[in-house]
Every structure is written in structure tokens, then in C-alpha cells.
XYZ file of C-alpha atoms in Angstrom:
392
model
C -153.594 155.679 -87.520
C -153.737 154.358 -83.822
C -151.081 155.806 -81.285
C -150.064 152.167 -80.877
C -148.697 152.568 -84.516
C -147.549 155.644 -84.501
C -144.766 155.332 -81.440
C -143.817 152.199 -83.316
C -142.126 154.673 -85.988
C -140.779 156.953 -83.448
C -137.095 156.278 -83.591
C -137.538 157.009 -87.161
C -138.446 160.817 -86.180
C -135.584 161.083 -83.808
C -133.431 159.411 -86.640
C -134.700 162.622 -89.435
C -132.833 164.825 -87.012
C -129.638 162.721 -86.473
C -128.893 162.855 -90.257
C -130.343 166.493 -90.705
C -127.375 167.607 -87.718
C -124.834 165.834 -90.319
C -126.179 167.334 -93.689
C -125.915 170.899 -91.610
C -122.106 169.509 -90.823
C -121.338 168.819 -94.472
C -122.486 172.242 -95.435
C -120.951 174.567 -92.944
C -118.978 172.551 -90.159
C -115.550 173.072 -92.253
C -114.461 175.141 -89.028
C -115.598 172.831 -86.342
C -113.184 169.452 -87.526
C -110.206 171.794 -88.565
C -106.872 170.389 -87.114
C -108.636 166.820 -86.670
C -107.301 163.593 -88.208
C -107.912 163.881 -91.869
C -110.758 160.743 -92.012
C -112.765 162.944 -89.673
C -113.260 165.905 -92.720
C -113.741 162.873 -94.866
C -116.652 161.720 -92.552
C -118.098 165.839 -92.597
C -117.659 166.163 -96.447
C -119.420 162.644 -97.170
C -122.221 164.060 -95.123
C -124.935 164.203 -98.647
C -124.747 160.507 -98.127
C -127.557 161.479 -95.758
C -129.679 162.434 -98.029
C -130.045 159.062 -99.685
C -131.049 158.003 -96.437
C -133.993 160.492 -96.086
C -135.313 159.004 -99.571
C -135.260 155.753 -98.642
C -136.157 156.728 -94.997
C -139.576 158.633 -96.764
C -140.272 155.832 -98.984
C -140.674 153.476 -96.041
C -142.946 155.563 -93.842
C -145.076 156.373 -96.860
C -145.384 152.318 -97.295
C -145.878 151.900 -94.253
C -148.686 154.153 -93.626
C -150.537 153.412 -96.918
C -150.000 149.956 -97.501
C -152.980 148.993 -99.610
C -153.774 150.680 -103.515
C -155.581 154.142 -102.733
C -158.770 155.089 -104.206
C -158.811 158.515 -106.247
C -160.474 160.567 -103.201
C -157.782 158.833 -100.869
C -155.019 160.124 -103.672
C -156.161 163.927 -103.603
C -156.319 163.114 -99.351
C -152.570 162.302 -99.887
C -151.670 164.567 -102.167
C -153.030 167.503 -100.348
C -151.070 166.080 -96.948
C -148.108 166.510 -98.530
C -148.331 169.682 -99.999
C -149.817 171.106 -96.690
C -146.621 169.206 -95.111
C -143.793 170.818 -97.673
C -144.959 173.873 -98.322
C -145.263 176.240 -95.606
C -141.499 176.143 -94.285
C -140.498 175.707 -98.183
C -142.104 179.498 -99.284
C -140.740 180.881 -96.155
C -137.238 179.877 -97.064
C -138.119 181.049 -100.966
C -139.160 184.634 -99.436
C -135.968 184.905 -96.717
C -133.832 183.752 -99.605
C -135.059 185.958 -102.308
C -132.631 189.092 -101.334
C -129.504 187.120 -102.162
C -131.051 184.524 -104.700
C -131.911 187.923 -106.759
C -128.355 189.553 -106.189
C -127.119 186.991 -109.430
C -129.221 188.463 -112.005
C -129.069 192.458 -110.306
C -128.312 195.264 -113.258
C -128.419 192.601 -115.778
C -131.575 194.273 -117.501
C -134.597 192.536 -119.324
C -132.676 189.171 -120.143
C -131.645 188.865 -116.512
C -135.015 189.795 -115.154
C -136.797 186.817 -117.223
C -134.197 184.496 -116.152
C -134.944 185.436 -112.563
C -138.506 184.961 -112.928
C -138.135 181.868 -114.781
C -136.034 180.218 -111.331
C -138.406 181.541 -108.977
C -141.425 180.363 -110.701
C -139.702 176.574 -111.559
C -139.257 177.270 -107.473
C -142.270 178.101 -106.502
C -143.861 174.831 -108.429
C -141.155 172.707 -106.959
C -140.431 171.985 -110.671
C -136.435 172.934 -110.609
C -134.973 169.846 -109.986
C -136.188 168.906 -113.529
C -134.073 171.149 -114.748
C -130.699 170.600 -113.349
C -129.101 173.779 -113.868
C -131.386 175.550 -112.251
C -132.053 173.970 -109.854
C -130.292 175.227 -106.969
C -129.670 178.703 -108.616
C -132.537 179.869 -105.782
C -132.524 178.337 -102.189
C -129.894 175.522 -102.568
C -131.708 173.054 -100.509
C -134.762 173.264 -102.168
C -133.505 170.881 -104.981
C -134.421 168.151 -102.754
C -137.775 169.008 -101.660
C -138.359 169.203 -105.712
C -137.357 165.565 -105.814
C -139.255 164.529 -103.012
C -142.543 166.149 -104.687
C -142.219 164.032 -107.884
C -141.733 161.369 -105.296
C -144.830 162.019 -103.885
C -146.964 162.487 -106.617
C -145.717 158.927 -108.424
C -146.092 156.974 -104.833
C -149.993 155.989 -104.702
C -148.777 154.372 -108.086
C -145.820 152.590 -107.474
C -147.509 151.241 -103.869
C -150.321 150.310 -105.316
C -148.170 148.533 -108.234
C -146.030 146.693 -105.103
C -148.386 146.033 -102.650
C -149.928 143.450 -104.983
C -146.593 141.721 -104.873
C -145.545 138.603 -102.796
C -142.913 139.024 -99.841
C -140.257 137.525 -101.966
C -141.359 139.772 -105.053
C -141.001 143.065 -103.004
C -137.436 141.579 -101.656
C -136.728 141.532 -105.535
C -138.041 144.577 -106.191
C -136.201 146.565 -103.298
C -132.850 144.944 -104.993
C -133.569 145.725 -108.354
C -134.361 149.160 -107.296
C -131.295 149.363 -105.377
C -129.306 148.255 -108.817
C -131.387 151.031 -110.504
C -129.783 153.599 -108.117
C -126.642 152.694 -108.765
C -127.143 152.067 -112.912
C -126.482 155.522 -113.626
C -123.128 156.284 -111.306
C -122.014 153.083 -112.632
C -122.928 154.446 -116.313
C -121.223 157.888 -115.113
C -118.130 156.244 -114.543
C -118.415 154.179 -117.627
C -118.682 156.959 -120.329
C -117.069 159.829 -118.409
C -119.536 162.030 -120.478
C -117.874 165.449 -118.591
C -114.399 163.743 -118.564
C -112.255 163.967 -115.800
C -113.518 165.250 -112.610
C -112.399 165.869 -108.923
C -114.552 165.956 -105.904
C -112.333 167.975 -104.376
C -112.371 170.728 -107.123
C -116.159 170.703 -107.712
C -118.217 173.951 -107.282
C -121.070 175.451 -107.741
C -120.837 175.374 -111.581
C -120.471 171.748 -112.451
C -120.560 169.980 -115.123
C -123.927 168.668 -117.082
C -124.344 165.651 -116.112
C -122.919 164.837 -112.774
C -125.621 167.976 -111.857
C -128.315 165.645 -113.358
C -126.325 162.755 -111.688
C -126.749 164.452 -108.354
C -130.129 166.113 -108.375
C -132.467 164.760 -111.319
C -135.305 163.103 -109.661
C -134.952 159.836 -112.029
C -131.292 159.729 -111.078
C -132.725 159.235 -107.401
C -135.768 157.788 -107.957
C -134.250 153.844 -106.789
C -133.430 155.061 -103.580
C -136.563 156.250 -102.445
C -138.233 152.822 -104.602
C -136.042 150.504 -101.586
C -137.802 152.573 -99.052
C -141.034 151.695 -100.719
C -140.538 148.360 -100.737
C -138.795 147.766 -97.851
C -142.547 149.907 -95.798
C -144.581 146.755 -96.829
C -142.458 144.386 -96.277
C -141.820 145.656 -93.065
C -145.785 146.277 -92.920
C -145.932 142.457 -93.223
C -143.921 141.110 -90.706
C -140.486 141.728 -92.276
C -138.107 143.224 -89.387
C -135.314 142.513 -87.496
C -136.523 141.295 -84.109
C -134.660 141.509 -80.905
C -131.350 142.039 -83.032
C -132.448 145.076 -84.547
C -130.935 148.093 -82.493
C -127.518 146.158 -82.725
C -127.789 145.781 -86.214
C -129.239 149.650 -87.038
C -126.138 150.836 -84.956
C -123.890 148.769 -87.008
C -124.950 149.891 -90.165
C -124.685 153.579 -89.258
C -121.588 152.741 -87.601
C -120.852 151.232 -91.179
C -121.245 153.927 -92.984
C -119.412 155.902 -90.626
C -116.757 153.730 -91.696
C -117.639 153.537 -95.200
C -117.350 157.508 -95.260
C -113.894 157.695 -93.416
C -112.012 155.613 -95.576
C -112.606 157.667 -98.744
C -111.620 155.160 -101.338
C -115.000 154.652 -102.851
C -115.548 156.167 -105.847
C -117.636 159.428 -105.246
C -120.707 159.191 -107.382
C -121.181 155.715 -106.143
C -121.362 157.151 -102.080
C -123.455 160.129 -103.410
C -126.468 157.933 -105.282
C -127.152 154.786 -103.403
C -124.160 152.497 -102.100
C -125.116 153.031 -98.533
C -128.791 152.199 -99.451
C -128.558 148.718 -98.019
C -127.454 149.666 -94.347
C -129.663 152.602 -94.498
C -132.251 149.500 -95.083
C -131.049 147.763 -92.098
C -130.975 150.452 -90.573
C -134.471 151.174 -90.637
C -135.587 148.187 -89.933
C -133.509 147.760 -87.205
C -135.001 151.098 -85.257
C -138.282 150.271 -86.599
C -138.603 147.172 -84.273
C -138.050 149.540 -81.046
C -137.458 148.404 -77.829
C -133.924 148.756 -78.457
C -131.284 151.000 -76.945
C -130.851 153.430 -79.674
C -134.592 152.648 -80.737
C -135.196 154.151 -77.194
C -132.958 157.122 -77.350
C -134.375 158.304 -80.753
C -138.319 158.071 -79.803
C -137.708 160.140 -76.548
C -139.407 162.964 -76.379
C -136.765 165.584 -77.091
C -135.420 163.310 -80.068
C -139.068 163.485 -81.565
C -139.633 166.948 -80.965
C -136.407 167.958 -82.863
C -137.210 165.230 -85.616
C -140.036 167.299 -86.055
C -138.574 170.197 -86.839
C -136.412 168.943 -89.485
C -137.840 169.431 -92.740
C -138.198 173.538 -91.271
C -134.277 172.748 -90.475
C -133.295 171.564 -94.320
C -135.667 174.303 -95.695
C -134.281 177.098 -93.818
C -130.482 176.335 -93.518
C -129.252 178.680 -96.139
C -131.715 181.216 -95.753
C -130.401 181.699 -91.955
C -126.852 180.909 -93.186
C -126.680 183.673 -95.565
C -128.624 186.362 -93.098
C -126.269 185.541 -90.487
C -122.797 186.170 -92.368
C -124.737 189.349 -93.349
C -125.369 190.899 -90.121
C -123.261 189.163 -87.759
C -119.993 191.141 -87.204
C -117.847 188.804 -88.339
C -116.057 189.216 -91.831
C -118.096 188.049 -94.088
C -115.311 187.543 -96.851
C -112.979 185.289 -94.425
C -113.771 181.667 -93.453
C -116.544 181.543 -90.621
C -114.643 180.786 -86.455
C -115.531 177.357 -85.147
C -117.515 179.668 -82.702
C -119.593 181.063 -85.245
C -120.421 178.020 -86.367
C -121.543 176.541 -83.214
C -123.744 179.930 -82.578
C -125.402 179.294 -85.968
C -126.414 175.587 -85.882
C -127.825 176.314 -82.310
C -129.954 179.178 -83.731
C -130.719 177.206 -87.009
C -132.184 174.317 -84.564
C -133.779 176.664 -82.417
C -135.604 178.432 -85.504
C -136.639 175.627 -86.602
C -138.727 174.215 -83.642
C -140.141 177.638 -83.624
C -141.114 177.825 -87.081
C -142.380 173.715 -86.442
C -144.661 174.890 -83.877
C -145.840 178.232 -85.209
C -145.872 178.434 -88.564
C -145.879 174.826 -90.341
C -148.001 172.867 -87.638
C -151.582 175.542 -88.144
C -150.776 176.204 -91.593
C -150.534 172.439 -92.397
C -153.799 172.027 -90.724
C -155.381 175.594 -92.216
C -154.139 174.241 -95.962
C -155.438 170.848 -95.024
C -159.031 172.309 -94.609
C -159.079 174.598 -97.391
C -157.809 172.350 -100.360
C -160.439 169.343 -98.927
C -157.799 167.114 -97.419
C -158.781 167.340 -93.722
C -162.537 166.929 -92.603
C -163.334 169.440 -89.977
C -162.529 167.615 -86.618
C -160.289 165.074 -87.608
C -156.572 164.862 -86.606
C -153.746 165.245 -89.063
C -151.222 162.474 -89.801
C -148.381 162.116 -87.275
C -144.996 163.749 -88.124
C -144.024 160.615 -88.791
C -145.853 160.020 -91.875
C -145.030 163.747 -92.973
C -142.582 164.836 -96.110
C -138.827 164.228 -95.519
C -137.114 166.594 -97.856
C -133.347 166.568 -97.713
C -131.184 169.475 -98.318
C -127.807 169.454 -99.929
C -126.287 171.820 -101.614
C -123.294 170.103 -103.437
């Protein structure tokens, strides 16, 4: 891919990092909007809405950068680009993690050992989000990186199935993915198969099916189908024009708004509503030259998109270490200072691990399993996985 090309999806990389700061908020930034008006907790604790961005957001790169039907030597290419891409950070948040991930199933003997070796290996195949109650019985945010593998391993089939579409036939199939997304909320809310439940009371046990709901790759499969289609169109010509930082601002500021008013229905915000202004969105900052388009391909803005996926992966890990060997007690809520401390040293990790650990490995994996020919360059970040992390 020429450079040309590649700053053109800049603001996209600077964009990965935006939402990643706001998942990070929804998981641990309780602290930092205590005392505030109440719609600005409702904006922190509607913060997975991000991660139906980064599906949509990695469907449209994907498109983007392989817009025509791939051969079967450019599918293993693909394939072993994206595992070189996910996996390094991934095991080194499954190895930091595996202290407390293995505290659940301590002195519960031979039944409790299997169990534990059944997670980890589901894990370490990025197989648990198949399994819903599993799945984030390990590192939390890995749920979404499972997703985003069976993502990547049906794309070169769904592309090549679109790209052979018209411009008005991937317009149609962007909306009737879009409708898929929201099918099953719709059907959640219908048949109330776990009866009556509360956001506000939900925890880490809940019920059946709003866990397959939430973190089933089918149930999310739509979202990351609009980002598909919405690549080639935009590969074709399809984009917003000299309107599109005003319009990409809008729609975040939308769904800003969207978020603070609370009164949608919560299944709806967590699997797709916002997918359409994420879709402007996109196309919007894809057009660059804008303000915001501007802001989010500067260099610092890149350079922390970057590090993003090492950010998702790693959250929890560095979460749970810290409340462990910080002195602060670890049984009361975290300070607003503590929280501050950690997301700086989270971000800061991150690049580090970016730089040091995922960039040579990427490129060491790359050569070994056959998908990089000595000399040649590996694909820009922007191409690379986008794998979400949420916990709820």
C-alpha cells in the first residue's frame, strides 16, 4: 500500500485511541465523574458503545485495504497478518493475568483444575467468546479479541461475496446488516428469555442470554458487516467530501448525546444503534483535510492509536497488579488520583509494549509462519486488528 493511501486512513488511527480512552473510562473512571451532573456517569457507563464502533471501524479498514476477492495464498498472507497483529500483546495479557484468573478455581481440586485448563486453553485459541460463559472468566477483555478473530477469519469471504456487488447493492447490504445487528436486541426485548433485568444491577454473573447477547460473535457479527460494506463503498468513491469533519464531529457529538440521555433501551445502545453515526463518522474522518481529520492523523494521535490494541489487551492485567501492590486499600473504591496515575501508566505501557514487544514480534511471526517475504514492509497500523475490550 502506497504512503499516499496510508495517511489517507490516519485519522482513523488517532480515532482507535479516542474510543479506547472512553472504554478505559467505562471500566474504571467511576472515581473521576463522582459529584458530576448525573448524564455525565451516564455518558462513562455507556462507554461499551465504543466497542461497536471498533467493529465497524475494523470492518472498514479491512475493506478498504483488500477490496478485490483474495486468492488462497493472499488468504493465508492475511490470515497470518492478523494473527502476528493480535497475538503478541494478547498472550502477554493471558500470562500477567494468569495469577488472579487462577485464584477462582484455587483449592478446588481435580474438577477445578480441568475447568481451569479448559478457560485457558478456549483462551489461548481465542475460541471463548463461543462459549459465552466463559468467556471472560480469564482476561475480561479478551472476549473481544475472540470476536474479532472469527471476524477475521470469515472476512476474505464476505469481501469477496460484496465486492462483486453494485454501489447501491453494498448501500443495501450495509442496511440490512445494520437491521441484523439490531434483530437480536430487538428479539431480546421481545421474548424476555431471562425475564426482567436491570442494567444497573448487572454483574459479573449474568444471565444466559444477554451474555450471548453481549459477547457471541454472531450477536455482533452486523456491526462489523456495515464496516465491511461501508470500506468499498468508500473504496469507490463513496465519502463525504468537504462536509465530512463537520459531519464525523456531529455524529460523535450525537452519540455523546445519545449516551447522556439514557432513555434508550440498553441492549439496543450495547449491539448496534449507534452503528449509523459511527458510519458517518468514518467516513467523515476518512475524507481528511478536516479539522478533527487533522487533529487525529498528527503524529502523537497516531502514535497512541497505535498502541491501542496493547491498551485493550492489557487494561485488566495492569488494573489488577496495580490494586495489588499499590498502597492503597485494595477492598475500598479506588481515589480519583489513583485513577488518573493508572490510565497514565496503562497508556504509557502500552506504547512501550507497541514498540518493543508487538512491533518485532509481529514482524518475527510474520516471517516464520510465511506471511512476510524477507525484505518487504509490514502493513501499516492502520490496516492492523482492532480488538475492543469490555468487560460488562
Amino acid at each position: 500500500m502506497q504512503a499516499s493511501r496510508r495517511d489517507r486512513l490516519a485519522p482513523l488511527t488517532g480515532l482507535r485511541f479516542a474510543a479506547a480512552l472512553g472504554i478505559l473510562l467505562y471500566h474504571y473512571g467511576a472515581p473521576l465523574v463522582a459529584g458530576l451532573p448525573a448524564w455525565v456517569e451516564r455518558v462513562r457507563v455507556g462507554g461499551h458503545v465504543w466497542v461497536g464502533l471498533f467493529y465497524v471501524l475494523s470492518g472498514f479498514v479491512l475493506a478498504w485495504a483488500h477490496p478485490l476477492p483474495m486468492a488462497p495464498a493472499e488468504r493465508r498472507t492475511f490470515y497470518v497478518a492478523r494473527f502476528a497483529r493480535l497475538y503478541p500483546a494478547y498472550l502477554l495479557a493471558f500470562l500477567l493475568i494468569a495469577p488472579f484468573a487462577l485464584e477462582r478455581w484455587q483449592g478446588g481440586g481435580p474438577v477445578a483444575l480441568a475447568k481451569a485448563a479448559t478457560v485457558a486453553t478456549a483462551c489461548l485459541l481465542l475460541a471463548q467468546a463461543w462459549a459465552t460463559p466463559i468467556a471472560r472468566l480469564w482476561n475480561p477483555p479478551g472476549w473481544s479479541t475472540s470476536v474479532v478473530a472469527a471476524f477475521y477469519a470469515a472476512f476474505p469471504f464476505v469481501a469477496a461475496r460484496l465486492s462483486r456487488l453494485s454501489r447501491r447493492g453494498l448501500a443495501l447490504a450495509a442496511l440490512g446488516a445494520w437491521a441484523a445487528s439490531l434483530a437480536f436486541p430487538l428479539l431480546y426485548l421481545a421474548l424476555r428469555p431471562d425475564g426482567q433485568v436491570e442494567p444497573a444491577t448487572l454483574t459479573w454473573e449474568e444471565p444466559l442470554w444477554l451474555e450471548a447477547l453481549k459477547f457471541h460473535p454472531v450477536a455482533r457479527a452486523g456491526e462489523f458487516g456495515v464496516g465491511v460494506a461501508l470500506g468499498l463503498l468508500h473504496h469507490r468513491g463513496v465519502g463525504l467530501g468537504r462536509l465530512g469533519g463537520a459531519a464525523a464531529a456531529a455524529a460523535l457529538g450525537a452519540v455523546i448525546v445519545l449516551l447522556a440521555w439514557g432513555g434508550a433501551p440498553y441492549v439496543l445502545v450495547h449491539n448496534g444503534l449507534a452503528v449509523p453515526l459511527f458510519a458517518i463518522a468514518l467516513l467523515g474522518l476518512a475524507a481528511g483535510g478536516s479539522g478533527p481529520a487533522r487533529v487525529l492523523a498528527s503524529p502523537a494521535a497516531r502514535s497512541l492509536g497505535d498502541a491501542s490494541f496493547a491498551l485493550y489487551a492489557l487494561q485488566e492485567p495492569l488494573w489488577r497488579w496495580a490494586r495489588r501492590l499499590v498502597p492503597e486499600d485494595p477492598g475500598a473504591a479506588p481515589s480519583a488520583a489513583f485513577v488518573l496515575g493508572f490510565a497514565g501508566f496503562a497508556i504509557a505501557v502500552s506504547i512501550i509494549v507497541s514498540r518493543s514487544l508487538e512491533r518485532p514480534a509481529r514482524h518475527a511471526l510474520r516471517a516464520l509462519l510465511g506471511g512476510e517475504r524477507a525484505g518487504t514492509r509490514a502493513p501499516p497500523a492502520e490496516v492492523s486488528g482492532l480488538a475492543p475490550a469490555e468487560r460488562r
